[in-house]
CSV table of C-alpha atoms in Angstrom, one decimal:
chain,number,residue,atom,x,y,z
A,76,UNK,CA,-25.8,12.6,9.0
A,77,UNK,CA,-29.4,11.4,8.7
A,78,UNK,CA,-30.3,14.2,6.2
A,79,UNK,CA,-27.7,13.1,3.7
A,80,UNK,CA,-27.9,9.4,4.3
A,81,UNK,CA,-30.6,7.0,3.3
A,82,UNK,CA,-28.6,3.8,4.0
A,83,UNK,CA,-29.3,2.1,7.3
A,84,UNK,CA,-27.6,-1.3,6.5
A,85,UNK,CA,-24.6,-2.5,4.6
A,86,UNK,CA,-24.0,-5.9,3.0
A,87,UNK,CA,-20.5,-7.4,2.9
A,88,UNK,CA,-19.2,-9.1,-0.3
A,89,UNK,CA,-17.2,-11.3,2.0
A,90,UNK,CA,-13.9,-13.0,1.5
A,91,UNK,CA,-15.0,-15.4,-1.3
A,92,UNK,CA,-18.3,-15.8,-3.2
A,93,UNK,CA,-18.3,-19.6,-3.5
A,94,UNK,CA,-20.4,-21.1,-0.6
A,95,UNK,CA,-18.2,-24.3,-0.6
A,96,UNK,CA,-15.0,-22.2,-0.2
A,97,UNK,CA,-16.7,-20.2,2.5
A,98,UNK,CA,-17.5,-23.3,4.5
A,99,UNK,CA,-13.9,-24.5,4.1
A,100,UNK,CA,-12.8,-21.1,5.4
A,101,UNK,CA,-15.1,-21.5,8.4
A,102,UNK,CA,-13.5,-24.9,9.2
A,103,UNK,CA,-10.0,-23.3,8.9
A,104,UNK,CA,-10.6,-20.0,10.7
A,105,UNK,CA,-12.7,-21.2,13.6
A,106,UNK,CA,-9.8,-23.2,15.2
A,107,UNK,CA,-7.5,-20.2,14.5
A,108,UNK,CA,-9.8,-17.8,16.5
A,109,UNK,CA,-10.3,-20.3,19.3
A,110,UNK,CA,-6.5,-20.8,19.5
A,111,UNK,CA,-6.1,-17.0,19.6
A,112,UNK,CA,-8.5,-16.8,22.6
A,113,UNK,CA,-6.8,-19.8,24.4
A,114,UNK,CA,-3.2,-18.7,23.7
A,115,UNK,CA,-3.6,-15.1,24.6
A,116,UNK,CA,-5.8,-15.9,27.6
A,117,UNK,CA,-3.3,-18.4,28.9
A,118,UNK,CA,-0.6,-15.7,28.7
A,119,UNK,CA,-2.8,-13.2,30.6
A,120,UNK,CA,-3.5,-15.8,33.3
A,121,UNK,CA,0.1,-16.9,33.5
A,122,UNK,CA,1.5,-13.3,33.9
A,123,UNK,CA,-1.3,-12.5,36.4
A,124,UNK,CA,-0.6,-15.4,38.8
A,125,UNK,CA,3.1,-16.2,38.3
A,126,UNK,CA,5.4,-14.6,40.9
A,127,UNK,CA,8.3,-15.1,38.6
A,128,UNK,CA,6.9,-12.9,35.8
A,129,UNK,CA,6.7,-9.6,37.7
A,130,UNK,CA,9.1,-7.6,35.5
A,131,UNK,CA,7.9,-4.8,33.2
A,132,UNK,CA,8.4,-6.9,30.1
A,133,UNK,CA,5.8,-9.4,31.3
A,134,UNK,CA,3.5,-6.7,32.6
A,135,UNK,CA,3.4,-5.3,29.0
A,136,UNK,CA,3.1,-8.7,27.5
A,137,UNK,CA,0.0,-9.4,29.6
A,138,UNK,CA,-1.6,-6.2,28.4
A,139,UNK,CA,-0.6,-7.0,24.8
A,140,UNK,CA,-2.3,-10.4,25.0
A,141,UNK,CA,-5.4,-8.9,26.6
A,142,UNK,CA,-5.6,-6.3,23.7
A,143,UNK,CA,-5.1,-9.1,21.2
A,144,UNK,CA,-8.1,-11.0,22.6
A,145,UNK,CA,-10.4,-8.0,22.2
A,146,UNK,CA,-8.8,-6.9,18.9
A,147,UNK,CA,-9.4,-10.3,17.2
A,148,UNK,CA,-12.9,-10.5,18.7
A,149,UNK,CA,-14.0,-7.3,17.0
A,150,UNK,CA,-13.7,-8.9,13.6
A,151,UNK,CA,-13.5,-12.7,13.8
A,152,UNK,CA,-16.9,-13.7,15.3
A,153,UNK,CA,-18.9,-11.6,12.7
A,154,UNK,CA,-16.5,-12.8,10.0
A,155,UNK,CA,-17.1,-16.5,11.0
A,156,UNK,CA,-20.9,-16.2,11.2
A,157,UNK,CA,-20.9,-14.5,7.8
A,158,UNK,CA,-19.0,-17.4,6.2
A,159,UNK,CA,-22.2,-19.5,6.8
A,160,UNK,CA,-24.7,-16.8,6.1
A,161,UNK,CA,-26.4,-16.1,2.7
A,162,UNK,CA,-26.7,-12.4,3.4
A,163,UNK,CA,-23.8,-10.8,5.2
A,164,UNK,CA,-25.5,-7.7,6.6
A,165,UNK,CA,-24.4,-5.1,9.3
A,166,UNK,CA,-26.3,-2.1,10.5
A,167,UNK,CA,-24.9,1.4,10.0
A,168,UNK,CA,-24.4,1.8,13.7
A,169,UNK,CA,-22.8,-1.6,13.9
A,170,UNK,CA,-20.4,-0.7,11.1
A,171,UNK,CA,-19.4,2.5,12.8
A,172,UNK,CA,-18.9,0.6,16.1
A,173,UNK,CA,-16.7,-1.9,14.3
A,174,UNK,CA,-14.5,0.8,12.9
A,175,UNK,CA,-14.2,2.5,16.3
A,176,UNK,CA,-13.2,-0.5,18.3
A,177,UNK,CA,-11.0,-2.0,15.5
A,178,UNK,CA,-8.9,1.1,15.3
A,179,UNK,CA,-8.9,1.7,19.1
A,180,UNK,CA,-7.5,-1.7,19.9
A,181,UNK,CA,-5.3,-1.8,16.8
A,182,UNK,CA,-3.5,1.4,17.6
A,183,UNK,CA,-3.3,0.6,21.3
A,184,UNK,CA,-1.5,-2.6,20.3
A,185,UNK,CA,0.9,-0.6,18.1
A,186,UNK,CA,1.7,1.7,21.0
A,187,UNK,CA,2.1,-1.2,23.4
A,188,UNK,CA,4.6,-2.8,21.0
A,189,UNK,CA,6.5,0.6,20.9
A,190,UNK,CA,6.5,0.7,24.7
A,191,UNK,CA,7.9,-2.9,24.8
A,192,UNK,CA,10.7,-1.8,22.5
A,193,UNK,CA,11.5,1.1,24.9
A,194,UNK,CA,11.5,-1.4,27.8
A,195,UNK,CA,14.0,-3.6,26.0
A,196,UNK,CA,16.1,-0.5,25.2
A,197,UNK,CA,16.3,0.5,28.9
A,198,UNK,CA,16.9,-3.1,30.1
A,199,UNK,CA,19.8,-3.6,27.6
A,200,UNK,CA,21.3,-0.1,27.2
A,201,UNK,CA,20.8,1.2,30.8
A,202,UNK,CA,20.6,-1.8,33.0
A,203,UNK,CA,21.8,-0.1,36.2
A,204,UNK,CA,18.9,2.4,36.0
A,205,UNK,CA,16.3,-0.1,34.8
A,206,UNK,CA,14.3,-0.6,38.0
A,207,UNK,CA,14.3,3.2,38.6
A,208,UNK,CA,13.2,4.2,35.0
A,209,UNK,CA,10.7,1.3,34.6
A,210,UNK,CA,9.1,1.5,37.9
A,211,UNK,CA,5.5,0.2,38.3
A,212,UNK,CA,3.9,3.7,38.2
A,213,UNK,CA,5.8,4.5,35.0
A,214,UNK,CA,4.6,1.2,33.5
A,215,UNK,CA,1.0,2.1,34.3
A,216,UNK,CA,1.6,5.5,32.8
A,217,UNK,CA,3.0,4.0,29.6
A,218,UNK,CA,0.0,1.6,29.3
A,219,UNK,CA,-2.4,4.5,29.9
A,220,UNK,CA,-0.6,6.5,27.3
A,221,UNK,CA,-1.1,3.7,24.8
A,222,UNK,CA,-4.8,3.7,25.5
A,223,UNK,CA,-4.9,7.5,25.2
A,224,UNK,CA,-3.1,7.4,21.8
A,225,UNK,CA,-5.5,4.8,20.6
A,226,UNK,CA,-8.5,6.9,21.6
A,227,UNK,CA,-7.1,10.1,19.9
A,228,UNK,CA,-6.4,8.2,16.7
A,229,UNK,CA,-9.8,6.5,16.7
A,230,UNK,CA,-11.7,9.8,17.3
A,231,UNK,CA,-10.2,11.1,14.0
A,232,UNK,CA,-11.2,7.9,12.2
A,233,UNK,CA,-14.8,7.9,13.5
A,234,UNK,CA,-15.3,11.6,12.8
A,235,UNK,CA,-14.4,11.0,9.2
A,236,UNK,CA,-16.7,8.0,9.0
A,237,UNK,CA,-19.8,9.6,10.5
A,238,UNK,CA,-19.7,12.4,8.0
A,239,UNK,CA,-19.7,10.2,5.0
A,240,UNK,CA,-23.0,10.3,3.1
A,241,UNK,CA,-24.4,7.0,1.6
A,242,UNK,CA,-27.2,6.9,-0.9
A,243,UNK,CA,-26.7,3.5,-2.4
A,244,UNK,CA,-25.4,1.0,-3.4
A,245,UNK,CA,-24.8,-0.4,0.1
A,246,UNK,CA,-22.5,-3.3,-0.8
A,247,UNK,CA,-19.1,-3.2,0.9
A,248,UNK,CA,-16.3,-5.1,-1.0
A,249,UNK,CA,-14.8,-6.5,2.2
A,250,UNK,CA,-15.6,-8.8,5.1
A,251,UNK,CA,-15.6,-6.0,7.8
A,252,UNK,CA,-16.1,-2.3,8.0
A,253,UNK,CA,-13.1,0.0,7.5
A,254,UNK,CA,-12.7,3.4,6.0
A,255,UNK,CA,-11.3,2.6,2.6
A,256,UNK,CA,-14.1,0.2,1.5
A,257,UNK,CA,-16.6,2.8,2.8
A,258,UNK,CA,-15.0,5.5,0.7
A,259,UNK,CA,-15.8,3.5,-2.5
A,260,UNK,CA,-19.5,3.6,-1.9
A,261,UNK,CA,-19.8,7.1,-0.3
A,262,UNK,CA,-21.9,9.6,-2.4
A,263,UNK,CA,-19.2,12.2,-2.3
A,264,UNK,CA,-15.6,12.9,-3.3
A,265,UNK,CA,-13.4,11.4,-0.6
A,266,UNK,CA,-10.0,12.8,-1.6
A,267,UNK,CA,-9.7,15.0,1.5
A,268,UNK,CA,-11.0,12.2,3.8
A,269,UNK,CA,-8.5,9.8,2.1
A,270,UNK,CA,-5.6,12.2,2.8
A,271,UNK,CA,-6.7,12.5,6.5
A,272,UNK,CA,-6.7,8.7,6.8
A,273,UNK,CA,-3.4,8.3,5.0
A,274,UNK,CA,-1.8,10.6,7.6
A,275,UNK,CA,-3.7,9.3,10.6
A,276,UNK,CA,-3.2,5.6,9.8
A,277,UNK,CA,-0.5,5.2,7.2
A,278,UNK,CA,2.1,7.7,8.4
A,279,UNK,CA,1.3,6.9,12.1
A,280,UNK,CA,2.1,3.2,11.4
A,281,UNK,CA,5.3,4.1,9.4
A,282,UNK,CA,6.7,6.5,12.1
A,283,UNK,CA,5.9,4.0,14.8
A,284,UNK,CA,7.6,1.3,12.8
A,285,UNK,CA,10.7,3.5,12.2
A,286,UNK,CA,10.9,4.3,15.9
A,287,UNK,CA,10.8,0.5,16.7
A,288,UNK,CA,13.5,-0.2,14.1
A,289,UNK,CA,15.7,2.6,15.4
A,290,UNK,CA,15.3,1.3,19.0
A,291,UNK,CA,16.5,-2.1,17.9
A,292,UNK,CA,19.4,-0.7,15.9
A,293,UNK,CA,20.6,1.1,19.1
A,294,UNK,CA,20.0,-2.1,21.1
A,295,UNK,CA,22.0,-4.2,18.7
A,296,UNK,CA,24.8,-1.7,18.7
A,297,UNK,CA,25.0,-1.7,22.5
A,298,UNK,CA,25.0,-5.5,22.6
A,299,UNK,CA,28.5,-5.5,21.3
A,300,UNK,CA,29.7,-4.7,24.8
A,301,UNK,CA,27.8,-7.6,26.4
A,302,UNK,CA,29.1,-11.2,27.0
A,303,UNK,CA,28.2,-13.9,24.6
A,304,UNK,CA,25.6,-15.3,27.0
A,305,UNK,CA,24.2,-11.9,27.6
A,306,UNK,CA,23.9,-11.3,23.9
A,307,UNK,CA,22.2,-14.6,23.4
A,308,UNK,CA,19.5,-13.9,26.0
A,309,UNK,CA,18.9,-10.4,24.8
A,310,UNK,CA,18.7,-11.4,21.2
A,311,UNK,CA,16.3,-14.2,22.0
A,312,UNK,CA,13.9,-11.8,23.8
A,313,UNK,CA,14.3,-9.1,21.1
A,314,UNK,CA,13.8,-11.6,18.3
A,315,UNK,CA,10.3,-12.5,19.5
A,316,UNK,CA,9.3,-8.8,19.7
A,317,UNK,CA,10.8,-8.0,16.3
A,318,UNK,CA,8.9,-10.9,14.7
A,319,UNK,CA,5.6,-9.7,16.2
A,320,UNK,CA,6.3,-6.2,15.0
A,321,UNK,CA,7.0,-7.3,11.4
A,322,UNK,CA,3.9,-9.5,11.3
A,323,UNK,CA,1.7,-6.7,12.6
A,324,UNK,CA,3.2,-3.7,10.9
A,325,UNK,CA,4.0,-5.2,7.5
A,326,UNK,CA,0.4,-5.8,6.3
A,327,UNK,CA,-0.9,-2.6,8.0
A,328,UNK,CA,1.6,-0.4,6.3
A,329,UNK,CA,1.0,-2.2,3.0
A,330,UNK,CA,-2.7,-1.5,3.1
A,331,UNK,CA,-2.9,2.0,4.7
A,332,UNK,CA,-0.1,3.8,2.9
A,333,UNK,CA,-1.8,3.7,-0.5
A,334,UNK,CA,-4.0,6.6,-1.4
A,335,UNK,CA,-7.7,5.9,-1.3
A,336,UNK,CA,-8.2,7.0,-4.9
A,337,UNK,CA,-6.1,4.1,-6.1
A,338,UNK,CA,-6.8,1.8,-3.2
A,339,UNK,CA,-7.6,-1.8,-4.1
A,340,UNK,CA,-8.3,-3.7,-0.9
A,341,UNK,CA,-6.4,-6.9,-0.6
A,342,UNK,CA,-8.7,-8.9,1.7
A,343,UNK,CA,-6.3,-11.8,2.1
A,344,UNK,CA,-3.7,-9.4,3.5
A,345,UNK,CA,-6.4,-8.0,5.9
A,346,UNK,CA,-7.2,-11.6,7.0
A,347,UNK,CA,-3.6,-12.0,8.0
A,348,UNK,CA,-3.4,-9.1,10.4
A,349,UNK,CA,-7.0,-9.4,11.8
A,350,UNK,CA,-7.2,-13.2,12.2
A,351,UNK,CA,-3.8,-14.9,11.8
A,352,UNK,CA,-1.4,-12.6,13.6
A,353,UNK,CA,-3.3,-12.5,16.9
A,354,UNK,CA,-3.0,-16.3,17.0
A,355,UNK,CA,0.8,-16.2,16.2
A,356,UNK,CA,1.8,-13.7,18.9
A,357,UNK,CA,1.4,-16.1,22.0
A,358,UNK,CA,3.1,-18.9,20.0
A,359,UNK,CA,6.1,-16.7,19.2
A,360,UNK,CA,6.5,-15.3,22.7
A,361,UNK,CA,6.1,-18.7,24.5
A,362,UNK,CA,8.3,-20.7,22.1
A,363,UNK,CA,11.2,-18.3,22.5
A,364,UNK,CA,10.8,-17.4,26.1
A,365,UNK,CA,11.9,-20.0,28.7
A,366,UNK,CA,10.5,-18.2,31.7
A,367,UNK,CA,7.0,-18.0,30.2
A,368,UNK,CA,7.1,-21.7,29.3
A,369,UNK,CA,8.3,-22.7,32.8
A,370,UNK,CA,5.5,-20.5,34.4
A,371,UNK,CA,2.9,-22.1,32.1
A,372,UNK,CA,4.1,-25.6,33.1
A,373,UNK,CA,3.8,-24.7,36.8
A,374,UNK,CA,0.4,-23.2,36.3
A,375,UNK,CA,-0.8,-26.4,34.4
A,376,UNK,CA,0.8,-28.5,37.1
A,377,UNK,CA,-1.1,-26.7,39.9
A,378,UNK,CA,-4.4,-27.2,38.0
A,379,UNK,CA,-3.7,-30.9,37.5
A,380,UNK,CA,-2.8,-31.2,41.2
A,381,UNK,CA,-5.9,-29.4,42.4
A,382,UNK,CA,-8.1,-31.5,40.0
A,383,UNK,CA,-6.8,-34.7,41.5
A,384,UNK,CA,-7.6,-33.5,45.0
C-alpha cells in the first residue's frame, strides 16, 4: 500500500461549510450524543440488574443498547470536535480504523435486530417450545453469531479499503470515513470495488431487511389465533422493534444500494443513522414497554433511597 500511496492524512469537508451553521450543529448534536449514551447506558444497566428482565428479549435488548453506545461513539465524538475545528483532519490509519469499527458494530446491530425478530417469532408462533428453543446457551450462540457476521462483513470492507491507492487530492466530501467517499478520491478505477461493496453492504442490508419483514408477516398471520389482549401485547412489543428496524435499515439501504459510479453521498441521511437513530432506540423501547419502564423506576428508586441513606 505504501508504494502506491503518498497520502498520509485526509481532510473532511464536513456537514456544512458555514462556521456559524457548524456551531449551531454542535449545540444541537452534542445533547443528542449525550442522550444516546445516557439512554442506552440506562437500558444496559436496567437489564443487567433487574430480576424481572431475564427473558431472551431483554437479553438481546441489553446487547443491542451496548452496541449502540459503541456504534455512535465511533463517529459522533470526532464529528462533534470537527464542527468546532478549522481543519477537519484524520490520519490514514485513523480513517481505516473508523471504517473497520463503523461496519463491525453496524452489521452486528443489523444481525442483533434479526435475532430479536427470530426471538419474537418463537415467542408468538411457538410459545410452548419457547424456553427450550431460546435457552440461555442458544441466546449466547446467537449473539456470538452476530459478532462473527459483523467481523466477516468488516474484513471484506477493510480489505477493499487498504488496497485503494491515494495520490491526491486528500479531501473527503463527508464528515467521516466510509468506502464510497474514498472511492471518489482514489487514484484508480473503483468499479470492481464498488460492485463488491454493493453486494457486501447493500444486498446484505436488503436480504436482512426482507428476512425481518418476512418474520413479522408470519407473526402477524399467527396473531389471528390469539386473544385480543394477547394480540395487543404482542403487537406493542413488535411495533417497537419494527420501528427501530425501519429507522436503521431505511437510510442504510438508500445509501448503499446505489452503484459507486453514480453515488452522490447524502450526508444528512448519514447523520440520521449515525447520530439520530442510536438516540431514538432507547426512547422507542422504553415508551412502548411497560416492563422496562417499571424496572427503570425501581432502579431509580433504589438509587434515591441509597442516596438518602
